mmCIF file of C-alpha atoms in Angstrom:
data_model
loop_
_atom_site.group_PDB
_atom_site.id
_atom_site.type_symbol
_atom_site.label_atom_id
_atom_site.label_comp_id
_atom_site.label_asym_id
_atom_site.label_seq_id
_atom_site.Cartn_x
_atom_site.Cartn_y
_atom_site.Cartn_z
ATOM 1 C CA MET A 87 12.493 -3.506 1.829
ATOM 2 C CA THR A 88 9.777 -2.804 4.253
ATOM 3 C CA LEU A 89 6.821 -3.843 2.297
ATOM 4 C CA ARG A 90 5.004 -1.358 4.348
ATOM 5 C CA LEU A 91 1.863 -2.233 2.854
ATOM 6 C CA ALA A 92 0.608 -0.145 5.613
ATOM 7 C CA ILE A 93 -1.336 1.526 3.030
ATOM 8 C CA ALA A 94 -2.793 -1.860 2.688
ATOM 9 C CA ALA A 95 -4.228 -1.304 6.074
ATOM 10 C CA PHE A 96 -5.676 1.964 4.873
ATOM 11 C CA ALA A 97 -7.270 0.047 2.085
ATOM 12 C CA ALA A 98 -8.571 -2.652 4.330
ATOM 13 C CA ALA A 99 -10.935 -0.184 5.836
ATOM 14 C CA LEU A 100 -12.103 0.523 2.335
ATOM 15 C CA THR A 101 -13.986 -2.732 2.474
ATOM 16 C CA PHE A 102 -16.951 -0.578 3.406
ATOM 17 C CA ALA A 103 -16.970 0.965 -0.062
ATOM 18 C CA PRO A 104 -18.734 -0.882 -2.889
ATOM 19 C CA VAL A 105 -16.569 -2.414 -5.596
ATOM 20 C CA ALA A 106 -16.644 -0.435 -8.810
ATOM 21 C CA ALA A 107 -17.911 -2.019 -11.998
ATOM 22 C CA GLY A 108 -15.091 -3.303 -14.149
ATOM 23 C CA ALA A 109 -12.859 -4.226 -11.230
ATOM 24 C CA MET A 110 -10.209 -6.768 -12.113
ATOM 25 C CA THR A 111 -8.562 -9.683 -10.396
ATOM 26 C CA VAL A 112 -5.039 -8.767 -9.350
ATOM 27 C CA GLU A 113 -2.165 -11.264 -9.281
ATOM 28 C CA PRO A 114 1.420 -10.838 -8.053
ATOM 29 C CA THR A 115 4.191 -10.591 -10.644
ATOM 30 C CA GLY A 116 6.774 -12.384 -8.495
ATOM 31 C CA ARG A 117 7.772 -13.782 -5.132
ATOM 32 C CA ILE A 118 8.362 -11.406 -2.210
ATOM 33 C CA GLU A 119 11.097 -11.844 0.387
ATOM 34 C CA LEU A 120 9.254 -11.322 3.672
ATOM 35 C CA SER A 121 12.248 -9.797 5.449
ATOM 36 C CA LYS A 122 12.075 -6.941 2.933
ATOM 37 C CA MET A 123 8.548 -6.126 4.063
ATOM 38 C CA MET A 124 9.633 -4.910 7.474
ATOM 39 C CA GLY A 125 10.111 -1.279 8.373
ATOM 40 C CA ARG A 126 8.584 1.975 7.190
ATOM 41 C CA TRP A 127 6.981 2.540 3.793
ATOM 42 C CA TYR A 128 5.905 5.977 2.561
ATOM 43 C CA GLU A 129 2.946 6.618 0.320
ATOM 44 C CA VAL A 130 3.936 8.172 -3.017
ATOM 45 C CA ALA A 131 0.697 7.752 -4.972
ATOM 46 C CA ARG A 132 -2.730 6.189 -4.530
ATOM 47 C CA VAL A 133 -6.090 5.731 -6.158
ATOM 48 C CA PRO A 134 -8.449 8.026 -4.236
ATOM 49 C CA ASN A 135 -10.417 6.340 -1.482
ATOM 50 C CA GLN A 136 -12.856 7.470 1.181
ATOM 51 C CA LEU A 137 -10.705 6.489 4.145
ATOM 52 C CA GLN A 138 -7.727 8.579 3.023
ATOM 53 C CA ASN A 139 -9.686 11.541 1.698
ATOM 54 C CA GLY A 140 -7.816 14.676 2.773
ATOM 55 C CA CYS A 141 -4.766 12.721 3.983
ATOM 56 C CA THR A 142 -1.158 13.606 3.302
ATOM 57 C CA ALA A 143 2.135 12.144 4.509
ATOM 58 C CA GLY A 144 0.899 8.545 4.523
ATOM 59 C CA ALA A 145 3.188 5.891 5.955
ATOM 60 C CA SER A 146 3.023 2.264 7.074
ATOM 61 C CA ASP A 147 5.187 0.545 9.634
ATOM 62 C CA TRP A 148 5.524 -3.252 9.387
ATOM 63 C CA THR A 149 6.786 -5.340 12.302
ATOM 64 C CA ALA A 150 7.185 -9.123 12.270
ATOM 65 C CA GLN A 151 5.180 -11.107 14.809
ATOM 66 C CA ALA A 152 4.820 -14.834 15.444
ATOM 67 C CA SER A 153 1.527 -14.964 13.550
ATOM 68 C CA GLY A 154 2.382 -12.533 10.750
ATOM 69 C CA PHE A 155 2.810 -8.784 10.973
ATOM 70 C CA ALA A 156 1.625 -5.851 13.005
ATOM 71 C CA VAL A 157 0.946 -2.893 10.724
ATOM 72 C CA VAL A 158 0.465 0.698 11.842
ATOM 73 C CA GLN A 159 -0.643 3.114 9.149
ATOM 74 C CA THR A 160 -0.706 6.849 9.594
ATOM 75 C CA CYS A 161 -1.478 10.006 7.667
ATOM 76 C CA LYS A 162 -2.014 13.663 8.461
ATOM 77 C CA LYS A 163 -5.366 15.232 7.728
ATOM 78 C CA GLU A 164 -5.121 18.364 5.604
ATOM 79 C CA GLY A 165 -6.085 21.625 7.203
ATOM 80 C CA PRO A 166 -5.041 23.774 10.112
ATOM 81 C CA SER A 167 -5.300 21.032 12.746
ATOM 82 C CA GLY A 168 -3.150 18.555 10.806
ATOM 83 C CA GLN A 169 -4.474 15.727 12.987
ATOM 84 C CA LEU A 170 -2.680 12.402 12.753
ATOM 85 C CA LYS A 171 -4.933 9.500 11.726
ATOM 86 C CA VAL A 172 -3.792 6.042 12.821
ATOM 87 C CA TRP A 173 -4.987 2.601 11.698
ATOM 88 C CA LYS A 174 -3.708 -0.604 13.264
ATOM 89 C CA ALA A 175 -3.928 -3.951 11.529
ATOM 90 C CA LYS A 176 -2.761 -7.509 11.697
ATOM 91 C CA ALA A 177 -1.482 -8.975 8.451
ATOM 92 C CA THR A 178 -0.846 -12.554 7.408
ATOM 93 C CA VAL A 179 0.534 -14.098 4.251
ATOM 94 C CA ALA A 180 -2.366 -15.600 2.307
ATOM 95 C CA ASP A 181 -0.191 -17.327 -0.323
ATOM 96 C CA PRO A 182 3.114 -18.786 0.964
ATOM 97 C CA ARG A 183 4.108 -19.706 -2.598
ATOM 98 C CA THR A 184 4.587 -16.025 -3.522
ATOM 99 C CA ASN A 185 4.342 -14.238 -0.133
ATOM 100 C CA ALA A 186 2.735 -11.473 -2.209
ATOM 101 C CA LYS A 187 -0.891 -11.985 -1.195
ATOM 102 C CA ILE A 188 -1.646 -10.439 2.177
ATOM 103 C CA LYS A 189 -4.787 -10.574 4.305
ATOM 104 C CA MET A 190 -5.157 -7.664 6.673
ATOM 105 C CA SER A 191 -7.666 -7.356 9.484
ATOM 106 C CA PHE A 192 -8.641 -4.146 11.241
ATOM 107 C CA PHE A 193 -10.675 -3.198 14.290
ATOM 108 C CA GLY A 194 -9.973 -6.488 16.061
ATOM 109 C CA GLY A 195 -10.849 -8.569 13.006
ATOM 110 C CA VAL A 196 -14.199 -6.905 12.322
ATOM 111 C CA VAL A 197 -12.972 -5.696 8.915
ATOM 112 C CA SER A 198 -10.620 -7.615 6.648
ATOM 113 C CA GLN A 199 -9.268 -7.005 3.161
ATOM 114 C CA ASP A 200 -7.075 -8.939 0.736
ATOM 115 C CA TYR A 201 -4.091 -7.159 -0.840
ATOM 116 C CA VAL A 202 -1.576 -8.098 -3.482
ATOM 117 C CA VAL A 203 1.957 -6.808 -3.931
ATOM 118 C CA VAL A 204 1.777 -6.567 -7.710
ATOM 119 C CA GLU A 205 5.304 -5.241 -8.151
ATOM 120 C CA HIS A 206 8.291 -4.984 -5.834
ATOM 121 C CA ARG A 207 11.607 -3.373 -6.753
ATOM 122 C CA PRO A 208 13.722 -3.670 -3.582
ATOM 123 C CA GLU A 209 16.838 -2.443 -5.395
ATOM 124 C CA GLN A 210 15.011 0.832 -6.099
ATOM 125 C CA GLY A 211 13.082 0.906 -2.824
ATOM 126 C CA TRP A 212 9.493 0.822 -4.086
ATOM 127 C CA LEU A 213 6.497 -1.450 -4.411
ATOM 128 C CA VAL A 214 2.970 -1.384 -5.775
ATOM 129 C CA LEU A 215 0.191 -2.691 -3.559
ATOM 130 C CA ALA A 216 -3.377 -3.184 -4.717
ATOM 131 C CA THR A 217 -6.573 -4.594 -3.326
ATOM 132 C CA ALA A 218 -7.214 -8.078 -4.691
ATOM 133 C CA ASN A 219 -10.179 -6.770 -6.695
ATOM 134 C CA GLY A 220 -8.006 -4.103 -8.371
ATOM 135 C CA LYS A 221 -10.151 -1.196 -7.217
ATOM 136 C CA TYR A 222 -7.474 0.489 -5.095
ATOM 137 C CA LEU A 223 -3.728 0.838 -5.535
ATOM 138 C CA TRP A 224 -0.776 2.433 -3.736
ATOM 139 C CA LEU A 225 2.773 3.201 -4.798
ATOM 140 C CA MET A 226 4.951 2.906 -1.702
ATOM 141 C CA SER A 227 8.584 3.854 -1.168
ATOM 142 C CA GLN A 228 11.187 3.247 1.495
ATOM 143 C CA ARG A 229 12.075 6.930 1.251
ATOM 144 C CA PRO A 230 9.712 9.862 1.817
ATOM 145 C CA VAL A 231 10.281 10.981 -1.787
ATOM 146 C CA LEU A 232 11.232 8.860 -4.789
ATOM 147 C CA PRO A 233 13.674 10.390 -7.288
ATOM 148 C CA ALA A 234 11.700 11.648 -10.315
ATOM 149 C CA ALA A 235 13.175 9.096 -12.741
ATOM 150 C CA VAL A 236 12.383 6.186 -10.401
ATOM 151 C CA LYS A 237 8.878 7.516 -9.752
ATOM 152 C CA ASN A 238 8.250 7.779 -13.507
ATOM 153 C CA GLN A 239 9.489 4.219 -13.978
ATOM 154 C CA ALA A 240 7.135 2.988 -11.234
ATOM 155 C CA ILE A 241 4.169 4.813 -12.790
ATOM 156 C CA SER A 242 5.013 3.330 -16.191
ATOM 157 C CA ARG A 243 5.029 -0.120 -14.601
ATOM 158 C CA ILE A 244 1.630 0.536 -13.000
ATOM 159 C CA ARG A 245 0.279 1.400 -16.467
ATOM 160 C CA GLN A 246 1.831 -1.800 -17.936
ATOM 161 C CA LEU A 247 0.062 -3.807 -15.243
ATOM 162 C CA GLY A 248 -3.274 -2.531 -16.581
ATOM 163 C CA PHE A 249 -4.139 0.158 -14.039
ATOM 164 C CA ASP A 250 -5.449 3.595 -15.024
ATOM 165 C CA VAL A 251 -2.626 5.926 -13.916
ATOM 166 C CA GLY A 252 -4.865 8.902 -14.683
ATOM 167 C CA ARG A 253 -6.755 8.065 -11.485
ATOM 168 C CA LEU A 254 -3.657 8.372 -9.286
ATOM 169 C CA GLU A 255 -3.299 11.188 -6.796
ATOM 170 C CA PHE A 256 0.019 12.220 -5.290
ATOM 171 C CA PRO A 257 -0.452 13.369 -1.697
ATOM 172 C CA LEU A 258 2.196 15.559 -0.123
ATOM 173 C CA PRO A 259 5.024 13.509 1.395
ATOM 174 C CA ARG A 260 6.371 13.675 4.919
ATOM 175 C CA SER A 261 8.693 16.573 5.459
#
């Protein structure tokens, strides 16, 4: 429901990282209902990235605004301090035909990144978000933990979409 592509915001900051050779162009597989993007999304899996290195319990909160969405992404840093990291972004729909291409800007518009919702299963409460160049990917859920069978189905779908699931890491969820 809540296409909390908040992890998209995490990825937006990844713009600082160079694009890996062999990156692909990512396209949505269907149209997204924007009302189902609102709310909290929990990170289930991700391709490792510098911004989220050492982060667990990732989540994104999406709120509708007149000009798009306000997105607040959080995660806890591993270790004894368990500090909360927070990223704030503004998101807009870049393709009204599908609503599945999102442009996010961070740090007052200094950094921006394009994201694509490549799969959305609202009936099961999950979605797959990737950077438009295919370098980074997140599996997000409306629940802190996806049931094992649903998680396996989502990972199978990620593989079908052409992503290397062997690169995925599964950070600890929120407790």
